[in-house]
Short mmCIF file of C-alpha atoms and ligand atoms in Angstrom, two decimals:
data_model
loop_
_atom_site.label_atom_id
_atom_site.label_comp_id
_atom_site.label_asym_id
_atom_site.label_seq_id
_atom_site.Cartn_x
_atom_site.Cartn_y
_atom_site.Cartn_z
CA UNK A 20 0.37 8.96 25.53
CA UNK A 21 0.97 12.01 27.63
CA UNK A 22 2.83 15.06 26.06
CA UNK A 23 4.38 17.52 28.17
CA UNK A 24 5.79 20.64 26.73
CA UNK A 25 8.29 23.06 28.65
CA UNK A 26 8.20 26.24 26.83
CA UNK A 27 7.96 29.90 27.02
CA UNK A 28 4.97 30.39 24.69
CA UNK A 29 2.19 27.65 25.86
CA UNK A 30 -0.47 28.78 23.93
CA UNK A 31 1.49 28.43 20.72
CA UNK A 32 1.56 24.83 21.45
CA UNK A 33 -2.26 24.19 22.56
CA UNK A 34 -3.38 26.31 19.44
CA UNK A 35 -1.67 24.57 16.91
CA UNK A 36 -2.12 20.95 18.41
CA UNK A 37 -5.79 21.46 19.55
CA UNK A 38 -6.79 21.25 15.43
CA UNK A 39 -6.97 18.48 13.05
CA UNK A 40 -6.12 15.11 13.60
CA UNK A 41 -3.98 15.85 16.79
CA UNK A 42 -7.24 17.86 18.10
CA UNK A 43 -9.52 15.08 17.46
CA UNK A 44 -7.27 12.67 19.03
CA UNK A 45 -6.76 14.89 22.29
CA UNK A 46 -10.62 15.08 22.40
CA UNK A 47 -10.83 11.18 22.00
CA UNK A 48 -8.29 10.73 24.79
CA UNK A 49 -5.90 8.61 22.67
CA UNK A 50 -3.07 11.58 23.74
CA UNK A 51 -3.15 14.09 26.42
CA UNK A 52 -1.31 17.69 26.48
CA UNK A 53 0.17 20.11 28.91
CA UNK A 54 2.31 22.87 28.27
CA UNK A 55 3.69 24.62 31.17
CA UNK A 56 5.08 27.91 31.35
CA UNK A 57 8.66 28.02 32.19
CA UNK A 58 8.36 31.92 33.27
CA UNK A 59 5.77 30.88 35.80
CA UNK A 60 9.05 29.26 37.52
CA UNK A 61 11.46 32.66 37.66
CA UNK A 62 12.14 33.66 40.98
CA UNK A 63 12.97 37.06 39.56
CA UNK A 64 10.49 39.93 40.24
CA UNK A 65 10.46 40.87 36.74
CA UNK A 66 9.81 37.17 35.48
CA UNK A 67 12.97 37.05 33.81
CA UNK A 68 14.17 33.79 32.54
CA UNK A 69 17.54 34.73 30.75
CA UNK A 70 20.85 36.00 31.18
CA UNK A 71 24.46 36.46 29.87
CA UNK A 72 26.70 33.79 28.99
CA UNK A 73 29.72 33.25 31.27
CA UNK A 74 32.87 33.63 28.93
CA UNK A 75 30.84 36.41 26.42
CA UNK A 76 29.15 35.91 23.36
CA UNK A 77 25.76 36.90 21.68
CA UNK A 78 22.71 36.66 22.85
CA UNK A 79 21.11 35.46 26.30
CA UNK A 80 20.85 32.05 27.81
CA UNK A 81 17.89 30.39 29.76
CA UNK A 82 18.84 30.20 33.07
CA UNK A 83 19.11 26.48 35.13
CA UNK A 84 16.53 27.00 37.69
CA UNK A 85 13.36 28.36 36.21
CA UNK A 86 13.96 25.27 33.43
CA UNK A 87 14.58 22.54 36.21
CA UNK A 88 11.47 24.04 38.43
CA UNK A 89 9.21 23.74 35.64
CA UNK A 90 10.74 20.17 34.60
CA UNK A 91 9.98 19.17 38.53
CA UNK A 92 6.69 20.46 38.30
CA UNK A 93 5.99 17.50 35.38
CA UNK A 94 7.89 14.98 36.44
CA UNK A 95 6.71 14.37 39.92
CA UNK A 96 3.20 13.84 39.00
CA UNK A 97 4.52 11.52 36.15
CA UNK A 98 4.17 7.76 37.93
CA UNK A 99 7.27 5.89 38.33
CA UNK A 100 6.37 2.79 36.68
CA UNK A 101 5.69 4.85 33.58
CA UNK A 102 8.20 4.72 30.56
CA UNK A 103 9.14 8.30 29.89
CA UNK A 104 11.77 10.50 28.15
CA UNK A 105 12.81 14.00 28.26
CA UNK A 106 13.67 15.55 24.54
CA UNK A 107 15.52 18.53 24.32
CA UNK A 108 14.72 20.17 20.96
CA UNK A 109 17.86 21.63 19.23
CA UNK A 110 19.73 22.53 16.15
CA UNK A 111 22.58 20.58 18.27
CA UNK A 112 20.32 17.21 18.54
CA UNK A 113 20.38 14.01 16.50
CA UNK A 114 18.56 14.14 13.36
CA UNK A 115 14.74 13.31 13.97
CA UNK A 116 13.69 10.27 11.86
CA UNK A 117 10.71 7.90 11.41
CA UNK A 118 12.47 5.41 13.33
CA UNK A 119 12.83 7.77 16.08
CA UNK A 120 9.10 8.41 16.28
CA UNK A 121 8.22 4.82 16.49
CA UNK A 122 10.71 4.40 19.29
CA UNK A 123 9.51 7.62 21.03
CA UNK A 124 5.82 6.27 20.31
CA UNK A 125 6.39 3.32 22.90
CA UNK A 126 6.44 5.54 25.92
CA UNK A 127 3.80 6.87 28.62
CA UNK A 128 5.07 10.18 29.00
CA UNK A 129 7.38 12.62 26.83
CA UNK A 130 8.58 15.76 28.31
CA UNK A 131 9.89 18.21 25.65
CA UNK A 132 11.73 21.24 26.56
CA UNK A 133 11.86 24.25 24.15
CA UNK A 134 14.73 26.65 24.17
CA UNK A 135 15.13 30.31 23.20
CA UNK A 136 17.46 32.80 22.40
CA UNK A 137 21.13 31.29 22.52
CA UNK A 138 19.86 28.24 24.45
CA UNK A 139 20.10 26.51 27.88
CA UNK A 140 22.53 26.72 30.72
CA UNK A 141 24.41 23.06 30.18
CA UNK A 142 24.11 22.11 33.85
CA UNK A 143 20.09 21.73 33.89
CA UNK A 144 20.38 19.76 30.47
CA UNK A 145 23.03 17.48 31.81
CA UNK A 146 20.66 16.66 34.77
CA UNK A 147 17.40 15.98 33.06
CA UNK A 148 17.34 15.55 29.27
CA UNK A 149 17.83 12.09 28.04
CA UNK A 150 17.62 13.01 24.05
CA UNK A 151 18.88 15.88 22.19
CA UNK A 152 17.16 16.09 18.91
CA UNK A 153 16.96 18.21 15.81
CA UNK A 154 14.31 18.20 13.09
CA UNK A 155 16.76 19.39 10.65
CA UNK A 156 19.91 21.45 9.60
CA UNK A 157 18.61 24.81 9.97
CA UNK A 158 17.88 27.37 12.96
CA UNK A 159 14.71 28.06 14.16
CA UNK A 160 13.46 31.18 16.35
CA UNK A 161 12.68 28.77 19.20
CA UNK A 162 12.16 24.80 20.01
CA UNK A 163 8.10 25.04 19.86
CA UNK A 164 7.77 24.26 16.16
CA UNK A 165 10.28 21.60 16.30
CA UNK A 166 8.49 20.09 19.54
CA UNK A 167 5.49 20.08 17.49
CA UNK A 168 6.58 18.58 14.32
CA UNK A 169 7.71 15.75 16.46
CA UNK A 170 4.93 15.92 18.52
CA UNK A 171 2.64 15.25 15.24
CA UNK A 172 4.95 12.55 13.90
CA UNK A 173 4.92 10.48 16.90
CA UNK A 174 0.99 10.93 18.03
CA UNK A 175 0.01 9.18 14.59
CA UNK A 176 1.56 6.41 15.76
CA UNK A 177 0.02 6.09 18.90
CA UNK A 178 -2.79 3.06 18.33
CA UNK A 179 -6.53 5.21 17.68
CA UNK A 180 -5.00 8.47 16.53
CA UNK A 181 -5.64 7.34 12.76
CA UNK A 182 -8.68 5.95 11.81
CA UNK A 183 -8.42 2.45 11.70
CA UNK A 184 -8.75 2.03 7.90
CA UNK A 185 -5.68 4.30 7.59
CA UNK A 186 -3.89 3.22 10.65
CA UNK A 187 -0.11 3.93 10.60
CA UNK A 188 0.71 0.23 10.07
CA UNK A 189 -1.52 -0.52 6.87
CA UNK A 190 -0.93 3.10 4.97
CA UNK A 191 0.25 2.33 1.44
CA UNK A 192 4.19 2.14 1.46
CA UNK A 193 7.07 1.93 -1.18
CA UNK A 194 9.91 0.73 1.21
CA UNK A 195 12.81 3.27 1.48
CA UNK A 196 11.51 5.09 -2.04
CA UNK A 197 9.65 8.16 -2.31
CA UNK A 198 5.93 7.87 -3.47
CA UNK A 199 5.26 8.08 -6.69
CA UNK A 200 2.86 10.87 -8.56
CA UNK A 201 -0.95 10.80 -8.00
CA UNK A 202 -3.68 12.34 -10.00
CA UNK A 203 -7.36 12.86 -9.66
CA UNK A 204 -10.27 14.15 -11.46
CA UNK A 205 -10.29 15.59 -13.98
CA UNK A 206 -8.45 13.60 -16.81
CA UNK A 207 -7.05 16.88 -18.40
CA UNK A 208 -6.34 19.96 -16.29
CA UNK A 209 -4.75 22.92 -17.75
CA UNK A 210 -3.65 21.01 -20.81
CA UNK A 211 -1.92 18.09 -18.56
CA UNK A 212 -3.38 14.70 -19.24
CA UNK A 213 -3.15 11.90 -16.54
CA UNK A 214 -0.84 9.27 -17.50
CA UNK A 215 -2.60 6.57 -19.65
CA UNK A 216 -1.26 3.90 -17.75
CA UNK A 217 -3.57 5.21 -14.55
CA UNK A 218 -6.52 4.84 -16.94
CA UNK A 219 -5.78 1.56 -18.08
CA UNK A 220 -7.44 -0.40 -15.45
CA UNK A 221 -4.48 -2.86 -15.70
CA UNK A 222 -3.11 -3.14 -11.87
CA UNK A 223 -0.09 -4.99 -13.02
CA UNK A 224 0.91 -2.38 -15.07
CA UNK A 225 -0.23 0.57 -12.70
CA UNK A 226 2.18 -0.71 -10.28
CA UNK A 227 4.86 -1.14 -12.39
CA UNK A 228 4.64 2.20 -13.44
CA UNK A 229 4.54 3.87 -10.03
CA UNK A 230 7.37 1.50 -8.93
CA UNK A 231 9.37 3.26 -11.60
CA UNK A 232 8.59 6.61 -10.80
CA UNK A 233 9.00 5.95 -7.49
CA UNK A 234 12.49 5.06 -8.33
CA UNK A 235 13.18 8.09 -10.84
CA UNK A 236 12.04 10.37 -7.98
CA UNK A 237 14.35 8.75 -5.40
CA UNK A 238 17.19 8.37 -7.59
CA UNK A 239 16.99 12.11 -8.38
CA UNK A 240 15.79 13.87 -5.12
CA UNK A 241 17.29 11.54 -2.39
CA UNK A 242 20.25 9.52 -3.70
CA UNK A 243 20.89 8.53 0.01
CA UNK A 244 17.84 6.68 0.19
CA UNK A 245 17.86 5.18 -3.21
CA UNK A 246 21.38 3.64 -2.15
CA UNK A 247 19.67 2.23 1.03
CA UNK A 248 16.91 0.84 -1.40
CA UNK A 249 19.69 -0.98 -3.39
CA UNK A 250 21.14 -2.54 -0.52
CA UNK A 251 17.97 -4.26 0.69
CA UNK A 252 17.01 -4.98 -2.77
CA UNK A 253 20.50 -7.02 -2.78
CA UNK A 254 19.74 -8.50 0.73
CA UNK A 255 15.84 -9.63 -0.54
CA UNK A 256 17.98 -11.29 -3.60
CA UNK A 257 19.67 -13.46 -1.19
CA UNK A 258 16.63 -14.46 0.67
CA UNK A 259 14.56 -15.21 -2.02
CA UNK A 260 16.93 -18.18 -2.84
CA UNK A 261 14.69 -19.60 0.17
CA UNK A 262 11.44 -17.65 -0.11
CA UNK A 263 9.38 -19.55 2.18
CA UNK A 264 11.66 -19.67 4.86
CA UNK A 265 12.74 -16.06 4.41
CA UNK A 266 9.26 -14.54 3.84
CA UNK A 267 9.11 -12.65 7.24
CA UNK A 268 12.46 -10.85 6.42
CA UNK A 269 11.66 -10.51 2.90
CA UNK A 270 8.16 -8.80 4.07
CA UNK A 271 10.27 -6.40 6.50
CA UNK A 272 12.18 -5.38 3.34
CA UNK A 273 9.24 -4.85 1.26
CA UNK A 274 7.03 -3.00 3.94
CA UNK A 275 10.22 -0.61 4.55
CA UNK A 276 10.49 -1.70 7.82
CA UNK A 277 14.17 -3.19 7.59
CA UNK A 278 17.24 -2.02 8.65
CA UNK A 279 20.38 -3.94 7.53
CA UNK A 280 22.46 -4.21 10.77
CA UNK A 281 25.18 -6.81 9.16
CA UNK A 282 25.49 -8.51 5.98
CA UNK A 283 28.21 -11.00 4.71
CA UNK A 284 27.45 -12.41 1.44
CA UNK A 285 24.40 -15.28 2.90
CA UNK A 286 24.61 -14.24 6.33
CA UNK A 287 22.29 -11.36 6.96
CA UNK A 288 21.30 -9.74 10.34
CA UNK A 289 18.11 -7.41 9.73
CA UNK A 290 16.20 -5.34 12.41
CA UNK A 291 12.73 -4.07 12.25
CA UNK A 292 12.06 -0.12 12.53
CA UNK A 293 8.87 -0.74 14.27
CA UNK A 294 9.30 -3.75 16.96
CA UNK A 295 13.04 -3.44 17.25
CA UNK A 296 12.89 -7.69 16.71
CA UNK A 297 16.04 -8.80 14.93
CA UNK A 298 15.96 -11.75 12.34
CA UNK A 299 19.04 -13.26 11.46
CA UNK A 300 19.68 -15.72 8.84
CA UNK A 301 23.36 -17.41 7.94
CA UNK A 302 24.97 -21.07 8.01
CA UNK A 303 27.10 -19.95 11.33
CA UNK A 304 26.63 -17.83 14.10
CA UNK A 305 29.86 -15.67 13.30
CA UNK A 306 27.97 -12.64 12.60
CA UNK A 307 26.48 -12.33 15.70
CA UNK A 308 29.61 -13.03 17.59
CA UNK A 309 30.96 -9.79 15.60
CA UNK A 310 28.38 -7.59 17.21
CA UNK A 311 29.24 -4.72 19.02
CA UNK A 312 28.39 -4.83 22.72
CA UNK A 313 25.70 -2.34 22.37
CA UNK A 314 24.02 -3.83 19.64
CA UNK A 315 24.25 -7.29 21.27
CA UNK A 316 22.78 -6.26 24.41
CA UNK A 317 19.86 -4.30 22.58
CA UNK A 318 18.52 -7.47 21.44
CA UNK A 319 15.34 -8.59 23.33
CA UNK A 320 13.84 -11.16 20.59
CA UNK A 321 15.39 -12.64 17.56
CA UNK A 322 14.21 -14.47 14.76
CA UNK A 323 16.61 -17.35 13.73
CA UNK A 324 15.98 -18.75 10.42
CA UNK A 325 18.79 -22.01 11.18
CA UNK A 326 17.06 -24.81 13.76
CA UNK A 327 20.82 -26.20 14.43
CA UNK A 328 21.98 -22.91 15.52
CA UNK A 329 19.75 -22.34 18.35
CA UNK A 330 22.17 -23.21 20.97
CA UNK A 331 24.95 -21.20 19.96
CA UNK A 332 22.59 -18.26 19.31
CA UNK A 333 21.12 -18.79 22.91
CA UNK A 334 24.30 -18.80 24.47
CA UNK A 335 26.09 -15.50 22.45
CA UNK A 336 22.92 -13.60 23.56
CA UNK A 337 22.49 -14.97 26.81
CA UNK A 338 18.87 -15.70 26.04
CA UNK A 339 16.84 -18.79 27.46
CA UNK A 340 13.59 -18.87 25.50
CA UNK A 341 13.01 -20.65 22.19
CA UNK A 342 9.89 -21.19 20.46
CA UNK A 343 9.73 -23.30 17.01
CA UNK A 344 7.30 -22.57 14.41
CA UNK A 345 6.88 -23.02 11.00
CA UNK A 346 6.52 -20.46 8.47
CA UNK A 347 3.34 -20.67 6.30
CA UNK A 348 3.17 -18.44 3.52
CA UNK A 349 0.08 -17.18 0.83
CA UNK A 350 2.34 -17.19 -2.24
CA UNK A 351 -0.67 -16.10 -4.84
CA UNK A 352 -1.18 -12.54 -5.78
CA UNK A 353 -4.58 -12.98 -6.26
CA UNK A 354 -7.47 -12.91 -3.51
CA UNK A 355 -8.41 -16.02 -2.35
CA UNK A 356 -11.98 -17.06 -2.81
CA UNK A 357 -14.41 -16.36 -0.25
CA UNK A 358 -17.58 -18.16 -1.33
CA UNK A 359 -19.57 -20.01 1.02
CA UNK A 360 -17.30 -18.22 3.76
CA UNK A 361 -18.33 -14.04 4.28
CA UNK A 362 -19.50 -11.74 1.80
CA UNK A 363 -17.26 -9.14 0.49
CA UNK A 364 -20.11 -6.18 0.88
CA UNK A 365 -20.12 -6.88 4.48
CA UNK A 366 -23.71 -8.47 4.20
CA UNK A 367 -24.52 -11.43 6.35
CA UNK A 368 -24.18 -14.86 4.56
CA UNK A 369 -27.32 -16.81 4.64
CA UNK A 370 -25.97 -18.57 7.52
CA UNK A 371 -25.69 -15.13 9.22
CA UNK A 372 -21.97 -14.41 9.46
CA UNK A 373 -20.23 -10.90 8.98
CA UNK A 374 -16.62 -10.34 9.34
CA UNK A 375 -15.45 -6.89 9.74
CA UNK A 376 -12.43 -4.88 11.38
CA UNK A 377 -12.95 -4.49 15.10
CA UNK A 378 -13.29 -0.94 16.74
CA UNK A 379 -12.69 0.35 19.96
CA UNK A 380 -16.43 -0.17 20.95
CA UNK A 381 -15.82 -3.58 20.37
CA UNK A 382 -12.41 -4.19 22.49
CA UNK A 383 -14.41 -3.38 25.97
CA UNK A 384 -17.32 -6.08 24.88
CA UNK A 385 -14.84 -8.37 23.68
CA UNK A 386 -12.28 -8.60 26.63
CA UNK A 387 -15.40 -8.52 29.43
CA UNK A 388 -17.32 -10.90 27.81
CA UNK A 389 -14.94 -13.57 26.76
CA UNK A 390 -11.49 -15.11 28.03
CA UNK A 391 -10.82 -15.25 24.53
CA UNK A 392 -7.34 -13.76 23.89
CA UNK A 393 -4.11 -14.44 26.24
CA UNK A 394 -2.91 -10.91 26.00
CA UNK A 395 -6.09 -8.69 26.24
CA UNK A 396 -3.76 -5.32 26.52
CA UNK A 397 -1.80 -6.70 23.33
CA UNK A 398 -5.27 -7.42 21.57
CA UNK A 399 -6.65 -4.06 22.28
CA UNK A 400 -3.55 -2.25 20.87
CA UNK A 401 -3.88 -4.11 17.79
CA UNK A 402 -7.60 -2.91 17.68
CA UNK A 403 -6.74 0.44 17.62
CA UNK A 404 -4.24 -0.62 15.01
CA UNK A 405 -6.79 -1.54 12.94
CA UNK A 406 -5.71 -4.57 12.60
CA UNK A 407 -7.86 -6.85 14.05
CA UNK A 408 -10.96 -8.63 12.63
CA UNK A 409 -14.13 -9.93 14.19
CA UNK A 410 -16.57 -12.76 12.84
CA UNK A 411 -20.19 -12.13 14.12
CA UNK A 412 -22.71 -14.77 13.78
CA UNK A 413 -26.04 -13.48 13.81
CA UNK A 414 -24.68 -10.00 15.38
CA UNK A 415 -22.84 -12.63 18.27
CA UNK A 416 -19.04 -12.32 18.50
CA UNK A 417 -18.09 -15.76 17.15
CA UNK A 418 -14.20 -15.06 17.22
CA UNK A 419 -11.32 -12.97 15.58
CA UNK A 420 -8.11 -13.05 13.77
CA UNK A 421 -5.26 -10.45 12.57
CA UNK A 422 -2.21 -9.27 12.28
CA UNK A 423 0.75 -8.95 14.61
CA UNK A 424 2.85 -5.79 15.38
CA UNK A 425 5.49 -7.88 13.71
CA UNK A 426 3.40 -7.94 10.39
CA UNK A 427 2.67 -11.58 10.17
CA UNK A 428 -1.21 -13.09 10.49
CA UNK A 429 -2.29 -14.47 13.48
CA UNK A 430 -4.45 -14.35 16.75
CA UNK A 431 -6.85 -16.55 15.19
CA UNK A 432 -9.22 -17.72 17.96
CA UNK A 433 -12.94 -19.13 17.31
CA UNK A 434 -15.64 -19.56 20.63
CA UNK A 435 -15.90 -22.87 21.11
CA UNK A 436 -19.90 -23.07 20.69
CA UNK A 437 -19.06 -21.63 17.12
CA UNK A 438 -16.09 -24.20 16.35
CA UNK A 439 -17.00 -26.28 13.21
CA UNK A 440 -18.47 -23.86 11.12
CA UNK A 441 -15.91 -22.63 9.01
CA UNK A 442 -15.43 -19.46 10.81
CA UNK A 443 -11.64 -19.96 11.52
CA UNK A 444 -11.40 -20.49 7.67
CA UNK A 445 -13.22 -17.57 6.89
CA UNK A 446 -11.43 -15.43 9.32
CA UNK A 447 -7.91 -16.08 8.11
CA UNK A 448 -8.90 -15.99 4.32
CA UNK A 449 -10.55 -12.28 5.45
CA UNK A 450 -7.07 -11.29 6.94
CA UNK A 451 -5.21 -12.62 3.99
CA UNK A 452 -7.15 -10.60 1.52
CA UNK A 453 -6.81 -7.83 3.64
CA UNK A 454 -3.03 -8.37 3.48
CA UNK A 455 -2.97 -8.95 0.19
CA UNK A 456 -5.15 -5.74 -1.12
CA UNK A 457 -2.19 -3.88 0.95
CA UNK A 458 0.16 -5.43 -1.45
CA UNK A 459 1.61 -7.56 1.20
CA UNK A 460 2.55 -11.39 0.85
CA UNK A 461 0.53 -12.99 3.69
CA UNK A 462 2.54 -15.18 6.31
CA UNK A 463 2.02 -16.60 9.50
CA UNK A 464 4.18 -18.08 12.40
CA UNK A 465 2.72 -21.44 13.35
CA UNK A 466 3.75 -23.18 16.37
CA UNK A 467 5.45 -26.83 15.19
CA UNK A 468 3.01 -28.94 17.21
CA UNK A 469 -0.18 -26.81 16.44
CA UNK A 470 -1.40 -29.77 14.45
CA UNK A 471 -4.86 -28.16 13.99
CA UNK A 472 -3.51 -24.86 12.57
CA UNK A 473 -0.91 -26.63 10.38
CA UNK A 474 -3.64 -28.90 8.71
CA UNK A 475 -5.86 -25.55 8.54
CA UNK A 476 -2.59 -23.84 6.71
CA UNK A 477 -2.06 -26.60 4.19
CA UNK A 478 -5.97 -26.78 3.18
CA UNK A 479 -6.01 -22.98 2.64
CA UNK A 480 -3.56 -23.25 0.12
CA UNK A 481 -0.32 -21.71 2.28
CA UNK A 482 2.87 -23.19 1.90
CA UNK A 483 4.57 -24.15 5.21
CA UNK A 484 8.70 -23.68 5.30
CA UNK A 485 10.71 -27.12 5.31
CA UNK A 486 12.32 -26.34 8.24
CA UNK A 487 11.21 -24.23 11.54
CA UNK A 488 12.22 -20.61 12.40
CA UNK A 489 12.98 -20.23 16.11
CA UNK A 490 11.70 -16.88 18.13
CA UNK A 491 14.64 -16.54 20.97
CA UNK A 492 13.92 -14.09 23.72
N1 ADE B 3 15.45 24.70 17.53
C1 ADE B 3 15.93 25.69 17.09
N2 ADE B 3 16.32 25.10 15.67
C2 ADE B 3 16.09 23.84 15.43
C3 ADE B 3 16.02 22.94 14.94
N3 ADE B 3 16.18 22.74 13.71
N4 ADE B 3 15.64 21.52 15.52
C4 ADE B 3 15.07 21.49 17.03
N5 ADE B 3 15.14 22.59 17.80
C5 ADE B 3 15.46 23.70 17.05
#
């Protein structure tokens, strides 16, 4: 991801972003940063970039020409195949939020335009800006801090920027709710004691207490979020009536990724904030017919939960591809037994097998040495997101499995020469336990004619949905 900032104060941006996590990400090349001084493009002999507004009024305006030339100096260097956005940070913009950060993070290049004085001549904005964004209902002296806030939030979503083990996808979550209070040592500080429940060792009670505290805090500090939480909980209650069939939608809600697009009794259309994939369940396709054109055209992929509606939905959304899969769900909360498969301490088994998260260093080795995975770029991205795990037999790479960007588990492959040694089961067990430890309910999509995988899911104790779901694209 390349960040370009058009500003009157480049040093402000460079100094701040070269520290801490963004600093490390710059060093490692996960992100790149260029700050361009708009003043360098002034044609005025005093390097002036501002002038009085027509029609009068307080303050000065940044003129179109230096802003445009600064923009062009950057835009002309960006390859045409790159996905890019030009963001003007302004209190007059749409409010910035996590969903926007996720969407911006999908680009190759982001150009931020930082205003000063009373703003910028509207004509250059009309010509170059794609997004108007504000970081809140207050006015700063300039756009630099706002741009930095956005860059920080976007950069941490770029694969590889956070350490594998705390990747943005697997960090702790509480859905729409605010985080519960946390405590560390000592047990008593200034006469204040850590709540007893946290010292009890009873994980169930601890989870219940945390949820209660999160709810209390959200109700008080963010009633708007709490209202959305309640709506989602009502959706979830509906979906739970066919739990296995709907586990993908339920988990979307549980993991704080779901937006309710439309809901009408048992018909529910959700969108995943992370991937923009849509999920639909309902006894008819009516709800999809009711969509406004803009939303309908924005649907690239939809997961349909009723097989009999496939043709109608394809017709409504003008789609051609349909992939039929069963959902396989691990419904227990307790970790799966690992004896005879792999060791929890990361040491090799008697057979010499280790399973561990894959790192960036593994990714080249794996893609170079093996034609193992269908989409190398995607697999590399999943490795950087901390969501891929590898099996190594006597230090030789033997196979891998992971968590897809949609949250399902999958990508299970074992090299042919290592088949029939329970490495597939070991990998899947590892990923399931990993998901459980994050508080997730593990689920996978299995293509309906993949008999080997379907058998393996059953053997491992996963439940299969009675009817398939359909990926439509
Ligand atoms: N520039 C000045 N204030 C701002 C804000 N609140 N958000 C974005 N850009 C700004």
